[in-house]
Amino acid sequence: ASSVDGVQRMFSYRTLSAHPDMVVIVGQSYAQVLAPWWRWVRLVLLVWLGSWGGMFGIAYFLARVWRQKQDSEYTLRASEARYRSLYQHAMGAILVTRTDGRVLHANPAACALFDRTEADIQALGRSGLLDVSDPRLAVALATRAATGHFRGELTFIRANGDRLPGEFTTSVFTAGNGEIHTTIIIRDVSERKKTDAALQQYADKLQVLSRRIIDTQEAERRRLASELHDELGQSLTALKINLQSGVLF
Protein backbone atom coordinates (compact mmCIF):
# COMPACT_ATOMS: atom_id res chain seq x y z
CA ALA A 1 0.00 0.00 0.00
CA SER A 2 1.38 3.36 -1.00
CA SER A 3 2.05 5.78 1.85
CA VAL A 4 1.26 8.59 -0.58
CA ASP A 5 -2.18 7.72 -1.93
CA GLY A 6 -3.02 4.60 0.10
CA VAL A 7 -3.67 2.53 -3.05
CA GLN A 8 -2.70 -1.12 -2.89
CA ARG A 9 -0.55 -2.15 -5.79
CA MET A 10 1.17 -5.26 -7.07
CA PHE A 11 4.71 -4.96 -8.38
CA SER A 12 6.95 -7.03 -10.57
CA TYR A 13 10.61 -6.40 -11.09
CA ARG A 14 13.71 -7.67 -12.79
CA THR A 15 17.34 -6.78 -13.18
CA LEU A 16 18.95 -5.88 -16.45
CA SER A 17 21.86 -7.97 -17.59
CA ALA A 18 23.40 -4.97 -19.33
CA HIS A 19 23.17 -2.86 -16.19
CA PRO A 20 23.54 -5.07 -13.12
CA ASP A 21 23.08 -2.15 -10.81
CA MET A 22 19.67 -1.22 -12.28
CA VAL A 23 16.37 -2.81 -11.34
CA VAL A 24 13.19 -2.21 -13.41
CA ILE A 25 9.99 -2.23 -11.32
CA VAL A 26 6.47 -2.16 -12.83
CA GLY A 27 3.44 -1.71 -10.60
CA GLN A 28 -0.36 -1.90 -11.06
CA SER A 29 -3.16 -1.29 -8.64
CA TYR A 30 -5.37 -4.14 -7.57
CA ALA A 31 -8.26 -2.56 -9.51
CA GLN A 32 -6.23 -2.66 -12.73
CA VAL A 33 -5.05 -6.19 -12.08
CA LEU A 34 -8.53 -7.48 -11.27
CA ALA A 35 -10.38 -5.51 -14.00
CA PRO A 36 -10.32 -8.37 -16.59
CA TRP A 37 -11.43 -10.81 -13.92
CA TRP A 38 -14.28 -8.57 -12.86
CA ARG A 39 -15.36 -8.21 -16.50
CA TRP A 40 -15.41 -11.98 -16.76
CA VAL A 41 -17.34 -12.30 -13.50
CA ARG A 42 -19.90 -9.74 -14.67
CA LEU A 43 -20.26 -11.56 -17.97
CA VAL A 44 -20.70 -14.89 -16.18
CA LEU A 45 -23.24 -13.31 -13.79
CA LEU A 46 -25.16 -11.75 -16.67
CA VAL A 47 -25.22 -15.06 -18.52
CA TRP A 48 -26.23 -16.89 -15.36
CA LEU A 49 -28.97 -14.39 -14.50
CA GLY A 50 -30.15 -14.37 -18.12
CA SER A 51 -30.30 -18.16 -18.13
CA TRP A 52 -32.26 -18.22 -14.91
CA GLY A 53 -34.52 -15.46 -16.18
CA GLY A 54 -35.08 -17.35 -19.42
CA MET A 55 -35.82 -20.55 -17.57
CA PHE A 56 -38.17 -18.69 -15.23
CA GLY A 57 -39.89 -17.11 -18.23
CA ILE A 58 -40.20 -20.49 -19.97
CA ALA A 59 -41.47 -22.07 -16.77
CA TYR A 60 -44.01 -19.26 -16.32
CA PHE A 61 -45.11 -19.58 -19.94
CA LEU A 62 -45.46 -23.35 -19.67
CA ALA A 63 -47.35 -23.01 -16.39
CA ARG A 64 -49.68 -20.47 -17.97
CA VAL A 65 -50.22 -22.68 -21.03
CA TRP A 66 -50.88 -25.64 -18.76
CA ARG A 67 -53.31 -23.63 -16.67
CA GLN A 68 -55.13 -22.44 -19.79
CA LYS A 69 -55.24 -26.01 -21.05
CA GLN A 70 -56.67 -27.18 -17.75
CA ASP A 71 -59.26 -24.39 -17.82
CA SER A 72 -60.13 -25.21 -21.43
CA GLU A 73 -60.48 -28.89 -20.63
CA TYR A 74 -62.64 -28.10 -17.60
CA THR A 75 -64.82 -25.79 -19.68
CA LEU A 76 -65.03 -28.40 -22.42
CA ARG A 77 -65.98 -31.12 -19.95
CA ALA A 78 -68.60 -28.87 -18.39
CA SER A 79 -69.96 -27.98 -21.83
CA GLU A 80 -70.02 -31.64 -22.86
CA ALA A 81 -71.81 -32.52 -19.63
CA ARG A 82 -74.44 -29.83 -20.24
CA TYR A 83 -74.84 -30.93 -23.86
CA ARG A 84 -75.10 -34.57 -22.83
CA SER A 85 -77.75 -33.69 -20.26
CA LEU A 86 -79.74 -31.66 -22.78
CA TYR A 87 -79.26 -34.37 -25.39
CA GLN A 88 -80.44 -37.16 -23.11
CA HIS A 89 -83.38 -35.32 -21.54
CA ALA A 90 -84.60 -33.26 -24.50
CA MET A 91 -88.28 -33.74 -25.33
CA GLY A 92 -87.53 -33.45 -29.04
CA ALA A 93 -85.97 -36.24 -31.07
CA ILE A 94 -82.29 -35.53 -31.81
CA LEU A 95 -80.12 -37.38 -34.32
CA VAL A 96 -76.39 -36.88 -34.88
CA THR A 97 -75.53 -37.97 -38.41
CA ARG A 98 -72.98 -37.70 -41.16
CA THR A 99 -73.75 -35.80 -44.32
CA ASP A 100 -74.12 -39.08 -46.22
CA GLY A 101 -77.05 -40.13 -44.03
CA ARG A 102 -75.35 -42.47 -41.56
CA VAL A 103 -76.71 -42.05 -38.04
CA LEU A 104 -74.10 -41.80 -35.28
CA HIS A 105 -76.27 -41.16 -32.23
CA ALA A 106 -79.96 -41.02 -31.34
CA ASN A 107 -81.30 -39.67 -28.06
CA PRO A 108 -84.06 -41.43 -26.06
CA ALA A 109 -86.74 -39.13 -27.52
CA ALA A 110 -85.71 -40.19 -31.04
CA CYS A 111 -85.88 -43.86 -30.06
CA ALA A 112 -89.38 -43.28 -28.67
CA LEU A 113 -90.46 -41.36 -31.79
CA PHE A 114 -89.39 -44.10 -34.19
CA ASP A 115 -90.16 -46.92 -31.69
CA ARG A 116 -86.68 -48.34 -32.30
CA THR A 117 -83.46 -48.80 -30.33
CA GLU A 118 -80.45 -46.60 -31.00
CA ALA A 119 -78.66 -49.57 -32.60
CA ASP A 120 -81.61 -50.13 -34.96
CA ILE A 121 -81.65 -46.46 -35.92
CA GLN A 122 -77.91 -46.51 -36.56
CA ALA A 123 -78.28 -49.62 -38.73
CA LEU A 124 -81.13 -48.14 -40.78
CA GLY A 125 -79.65 -44.70 -41.43
CA ARG A 126 -81.51 -41.88 -43.11
CA SER A 127 -83.07 -44.00 -45.85
CA GLY A 128 -84.81 -46.24 -43.30
CA LEU A 129 -86.22 -43.44 -41.17
CA LEU A 130 -87.95 -41.23 -43.73
CA ASP A 131 -89.70 -41.33 -47.06
CA VAL A 132 -86.84 -40.92 -49.54
CA SER A 133 -89.36 -40.40 -52.36
CA ASP A 134 -90.54 -37.18 -50.76
CA PRO A 135 -89.47 -34.39 -53.17
CA ARG A 136 -88.88 -32.08 -50.22
CA LEU A 137 -85.90 -34.22 -49.16
CA ALA A 138 -83.74 -33.21 -52.13
CA VAL A 139 -84.52 -29.54 -51.51
CA ALA A 140 -83.62 -29.89 -47.82
CA LEU A 141 -80.29 -31.61 -48.52
CA ALA A 142 -79.30 -29.11 -51.22
CA THR A 143 -80.17 -26.11 -49.04
CA ARG A 144 -78.29 -27.53 -46.04
CA ALA A 145 -75.22 -28.21 -48.18
CA ALA A 146 -75.28 -24.62 -49.47
CA THR A 147 -76.11 -22.73 -46.27
CA GLY A 148 -75.22 -25.16 -43.45
CA HIS A 149 -78.75 -25.34 -42.06
CA PHE A 150 -82.38 -25.98 -43.04
CA ARG A 151 -85.81 -26.04 -41.48
CA GLY A 152 -88.91 -27.67 -42.91
CA GLU A 153 -91.16 -30.72 -42.90
CA LEU A 154 -90.68 -34.31 -44.09
CA THR A 155 -92.51 -37.61 -43.80
CA PHE A 156 -90.90 -40.04 -41.34
CA ILE A 157 -91.55 -43.77 -40.91
CA ARG A 158 -91.96 -45.61 -37.59
CA ALA A 159 -91.06 -49.21 -36.85
CA ASN A 160 -94.63 -50.42 -37.55
CA GLY A 161 -94.68 -48.68 -40.91
CA ASP A 162 -96.82 -45.73 -39.82
CA ARG A 163 -95.99 -42.53 -41.66
CA LEU A 164 -95.92 -39.39 -39.60
CA PRO A 165 -95.36 -35.77 -40.60
CA GLY A 166 -92.37 -34.26 -38.80
CA GLU A 167 -91.12 -30.73 -38.49
CA PHE A 168 -87.32 -30.72 -38.31
CA THR A 169 -84.30 -28.44 -38.03
CA THR A 170 -80.89 -29.54 -39.25
CA SER A 171 -77.45 -27.91 -39.22
CA VAL A 172 -73.86 -28.82 -40.06
CA PHE A 173 -70.98 -28.65 -37.56
CA THR A 174 -67.36 -29.77 -37.28
CA ALA A 175 -66.67 -32.41 -34.62
CA GLY A 176 -63.60 -32.43 -32.38
CA ASN A 177 -61.82 -34.90 -34.66
CA GLY A 178 -62.33 -32.60 -37.65
CA GLU A 179 -65.12 -34.65 -39.25
CA ILE A 180 -68.24 -32.97 -40.63
CA HIS A 181 -71.37 -34.01 -38.73
CA THR A 182 -74.97 -32.84 -38.73
CA THR A 183 -77.66 -32.55 -36.09
CA ILE A 184 -81.34 -33.15 -36.83
CA ILE A 185 -84.03 -32.14 -34.32
CA ILE A 186 -87.41 -33.68 -35.15
CA ARG A 187 -90.85 -32.84 -33.76
CA ASP A 188 -93.92 -34.96 -34.43
CA VAL A 189 -96.65 -32.67 -35.81
CA SER A 190 -99.24 -35.33 -36.60
CA GLU A 191 -101.49 -34.15 -33.76
CA ARG A 192 -101.16 -30.59 -34.95
CA LYS A 193 -102.03 -31.73 -38.47
CA LYS A 194 -105.12 -33.52 -37.15
CA THR A 195 -106.12 -30.43 -35.19
CA ASP A 196 -105.60 -28.22 -38.23
CA ALA A 197 -107.66 -30.61 -40.35
CA ALA A 198 -110.43 -30.66 -37.74
CA LEU A 199 -110.40 -26.86 -37.53
CA GLN A 200 -110.50 -26.62 -41.31
CA GLN A 201 -113.41 -29.08 -41.43
CA TYR A 202 -115.21 -27.07 -38.75
CA ALA A 203 -114.56 -23.86 -40.69
CA ASP A 204 -115.91 -25.49 -43.86
CA LYS A 205 -119.04 -26.59 -41.99
CA LEU A 206 -119.48 -23.08 -40.62
CA GLN A 207 -119.08 -21.70 -44.11
CA VAL A 208 -121.71 -24.11 -45.48
CA LEU A 209 -124.05 -23.31 -42.59
CA SER A 210 -123.56 -19.58 -43.13
CA ARG A 211 -124.31 -20.02 -46.81
CA ARG A 212 -127.49 -21.96 -45.97
CA ILE A 213 -128.59 -19.27 -43.52
CA ILE A 214 -127.98 -16.60 -46.12
CA ASP A 215 -129.86 -18.62 -48.74
CA THR A 216 -132.76 -19.14 -46.30
CA GLN A 217 -132.86 -15.43 -45.52
CA GLU A 218 -132.83 -14.57 -49.20
CA ALA A 219 -135.68 -17.06 -49.86
CA GLU A 220 -137.65 -15.62 -46.94
CA ARG A 221 -137.15 -12.10 -48.25
CA ARG A 222 -138.27 -13.15 -51.69
CA ARG A 223 -141.33 -14.86 -50.23
CA LEU A 224 -142.25 -11.81 -48.18
CA ALA A 225 -141.67 -9.55 -51.13
CA SER A 226 -143.86 -11.78 -53.29
CA GLU A 227 -146.64 -11.85 -50.68
CA LEU A 228 -146.48 -8.09 -50.23
CA HIS A 229 -146.52 -7.63 -53.96
CA ASP A 230 -149.54 -9.89 -54.37
CA GLU A 231 -151.45 -8.26 -51.50
CA LEU A 232 -150.62 -4.76 -52.73
CA GLY A 233 -151.60 -5.74 -56.28
CA GLN A 234 -154.92 -7.12 -55.06
CA SER A 235 -155.56 -4.02 -52.98
CA LEU A 236 -154.76 -1.71 -55.85
CA THR A 237 -156.97 -3.74 -58.19
CA ALA A 238 -159.86 -3.60 -55.74
CA LEU A 239 -159.34 0.15 -55.30
CA LYS A 240 -159.34 0.65 -59.04
CA ILE A 241 -162.59 -1.29 -59.45
CA ASN A 242 -164.23 0.63 -56.66
CA LEU A 243 -163.14 3.95 -58.09
CA GLN A 244 -164.46 2.98 -61.46
CA SER A 245 -167.77 1.93 -59.97
CA GLY A 246 -167.93 5.08 -57.86
CA VAL A 247 -167.79 3.27 -54.56
CA LEU A 248 -165.53 4.71 -51.94
CA PHE A 249 -164.60 3.17 -48.69
XYZ file of C-alpha atoms in Angstrom, residues 39-196:
158
model
C -15.355 -8.207 -16.496
C -15.413 -11.984 -16.763
C -17.342 -12.300 -13.497
C -19.896 -9.740 -14.665
C -20.262 -11.563 -17.968
C -20.702 -14.885 -16.185
C -23.238 -13.315 -13.794
C -25.160 -11.746 -16.668
C -25.224 -15.056 -18.518
C -26.226 -16.885 -15.357
C -28.965 -14.393 -14.504
C -30.154 -14.371 -18.121
C -30.296 -18.162 -18.129
C -32.261 -18.223 -14.908
C -34.525 -15.461 -16.175
C -35.080 -17.349 -19.416
C -35.821 -20.551 -17.566
C -38.168 -18.687 -15.232
C -39.894 -17.112 -18.228
C -40.197 -20.488 -19.967
C -41.469 -22.071 -16.767
C -44.009 -19.262 -16.316
C -45.107 -19.576 -19.939
C -45.457 -23.354 -19.673
C -47.346 -23.005 -16.394
C -49.682 -20.472 -17.974
C -50.222 -22.682 -21.029
C -50.879 -25.643 -18.760
C -53.307 -23.629 -16.670
C -55.125 -22.438 -19.795
C -55.238 -26.013 -21.053
C -56.670 -27.181 -17.747
C -59.261 -24.391 -17.825
C -60.133 -25.208 -21.428
C -60.476 -28.894 -20.631
C -62.635 -28.100 -17.605
C -64.817 -25.788 -19.682
C -65.028 -28.400 -22.418
C -65.976 -31.123 -19.954
C -68.604 -28.873 -18.388
C -69.955 -27.982 -21.827
C -70.023 -31.636 -22.856
C -71.813 -32.522 -19.629
C -74.441 -29.835 -20.244
C -74.836 -30.926 -23.860
C -75.098 -34.571 -22.826
C -77.755 -33.692 -20.257
C -79.742 -31.659 -22.783
C -79.260 -34.370 -25.394
C -80.438 -37.160 -23.112
C -83.385 -35.324 -21.541
C -84.601 -33.258 -24.497
C -88.283 -33.736 -25.326
C -87.530 -33.446 -29.036
C -85.966 -36.245 -31.065
C -82.285 -35.528 -31.814
C -80.119 -37.383 -34.320
C -76.393 -36.876 -34.883
C -75.529 -37.968 -38.406
C -72.977 -37.705 -41.164
C -73.755 -35.797 -44.321
C -74.119 -39.085 -46.220
C -77.051 -40.126 -44.033
C -75.349 -42.469 -41.561
C -76.713 -42.052 -38.035
C -74.099 -41.797 -35.279
C -76.273 -41.158 -32.228
C -79.961 -41.016 -31.339
C -81.304 -39.670 -28.059
C -84.064 -41.426 -26.058
C -86.743 -39.132 -27.522
C -85.708 -40.185 -31.041
C -85.884 -43.858 -30.056
C -89.382 -43.276 -28.666
C -90.463 -41.359 -31.786
C -89.394 -44.105 -34.187
C -90.161 -46.920 -31.693
C -86.676 -48.344 -32.298
C -83.460 -48.796 -30.331
C -80.451 -46.600 -31.005
C -78.662 -49.572 -32.601
C -81.613 -50.128 -34.961
C -81.655 -46.456 -35.925
C -77.908 -46.513 -36.556
C -78.279 -49.619 -38.727
C -81.130 -48.141 -40.777
C -79.648 -44.699 -41.425
C -81.508 -41.877 -43.112
C -83.067 -44.004 -45.848
C -84.808 -46.244 -43.301
C -86.223 -43.435 -41.166
C -87.953 -41.228 -43.726
C -89.701 -41.333 -47.064
C -86.838 -40.918 -49.540
C -89.358 -40.401 -52.363
C -90.542 -37.180 -50.756
C -89.468 -34.393 -53.172
C -88.880 -32.077 -50.225
C -85.896 -34.221 -49.159
C -83.737 -33.215 -52.129
C -84.521 -29.537 -51.509
C -83.625 -29.895 -47.825
C -80.286 -31.605 -48.524
C -79.301 -29.110 -51.225
C -80.174 -26.110 -49.038
C -78.291 -27.531 -46.041
C -75.216 -28.210 -48.181
C -75.281 -24.623 -49.474
C -76.111 -22.734 -46.268
C -75.223 -25.158 -43.450
C -78.754 -25.343 -42.057
C -82.377 -25.975 -43.041
C -85.811 -26.037 -41.483
C -88.913 -27.665 -42.909
C -91.161 -30.724 -42.903
C -90.679 -34.308 -44.095
C -92.507 -37.607 -43.799
C -90.902 -40.038 -41.338
C -91.547 -43.770 -40.908
C -91.956 -45.607 -37.594
C -91.059 -49.212 -36.850
C -94.634 -50.423 -37.547
C -94.684 -48.685 -40.913
C -96.816 -45.732 -39.818
C -95.986 -42.527 -41.658
C -95.924 -39.390 -39.597
C -95.362 -35.770 -40.595
C -92.373 -34.265 -38.802
C -91.120 -30.730 -38.485
C -87.322 -30.717 -38.314
C -84.301 -28.435 -38.026
C -80.888 -29.542 -39.250
C -77.453 -27.910 -39.218
C -73.862 -28.817 -40.063
C -70.978 -28.651 -37.556
C -67.355 -29.775 -37.284
C -66.665 -32.406 -34.624
C -63.601 -32.426 -32.377
C -61.824 -34.901 -34.662
C -62.327 -32.604 -37.649
C -65.119 -34.654 -39.255
C -68.240 -32.968 -40.626
C -71.374 -34.013 -38.731
C -74.974 -32.845 -38.728
C -77.663 -32.551 -36.087
C -81.338 -33.152 -36.826
C -84.027 -32.141 -34.324
C -87.413 -33.679 -35.149
C -90.853 -32.840 -33.764
C -93.925 -34.964 -34.434
C -96.649 -32.668 -35.814
C -99.237 -35.330 -36.599
C -101.493 -34.152 -33.759
C -101.156 -30.585 -34.955
C -102.025 -31.731 -38.471
C -105.122 -33.516 -37.147
C -106.120 -30.434 -35.189
C -105.596 -28.219 -38.229
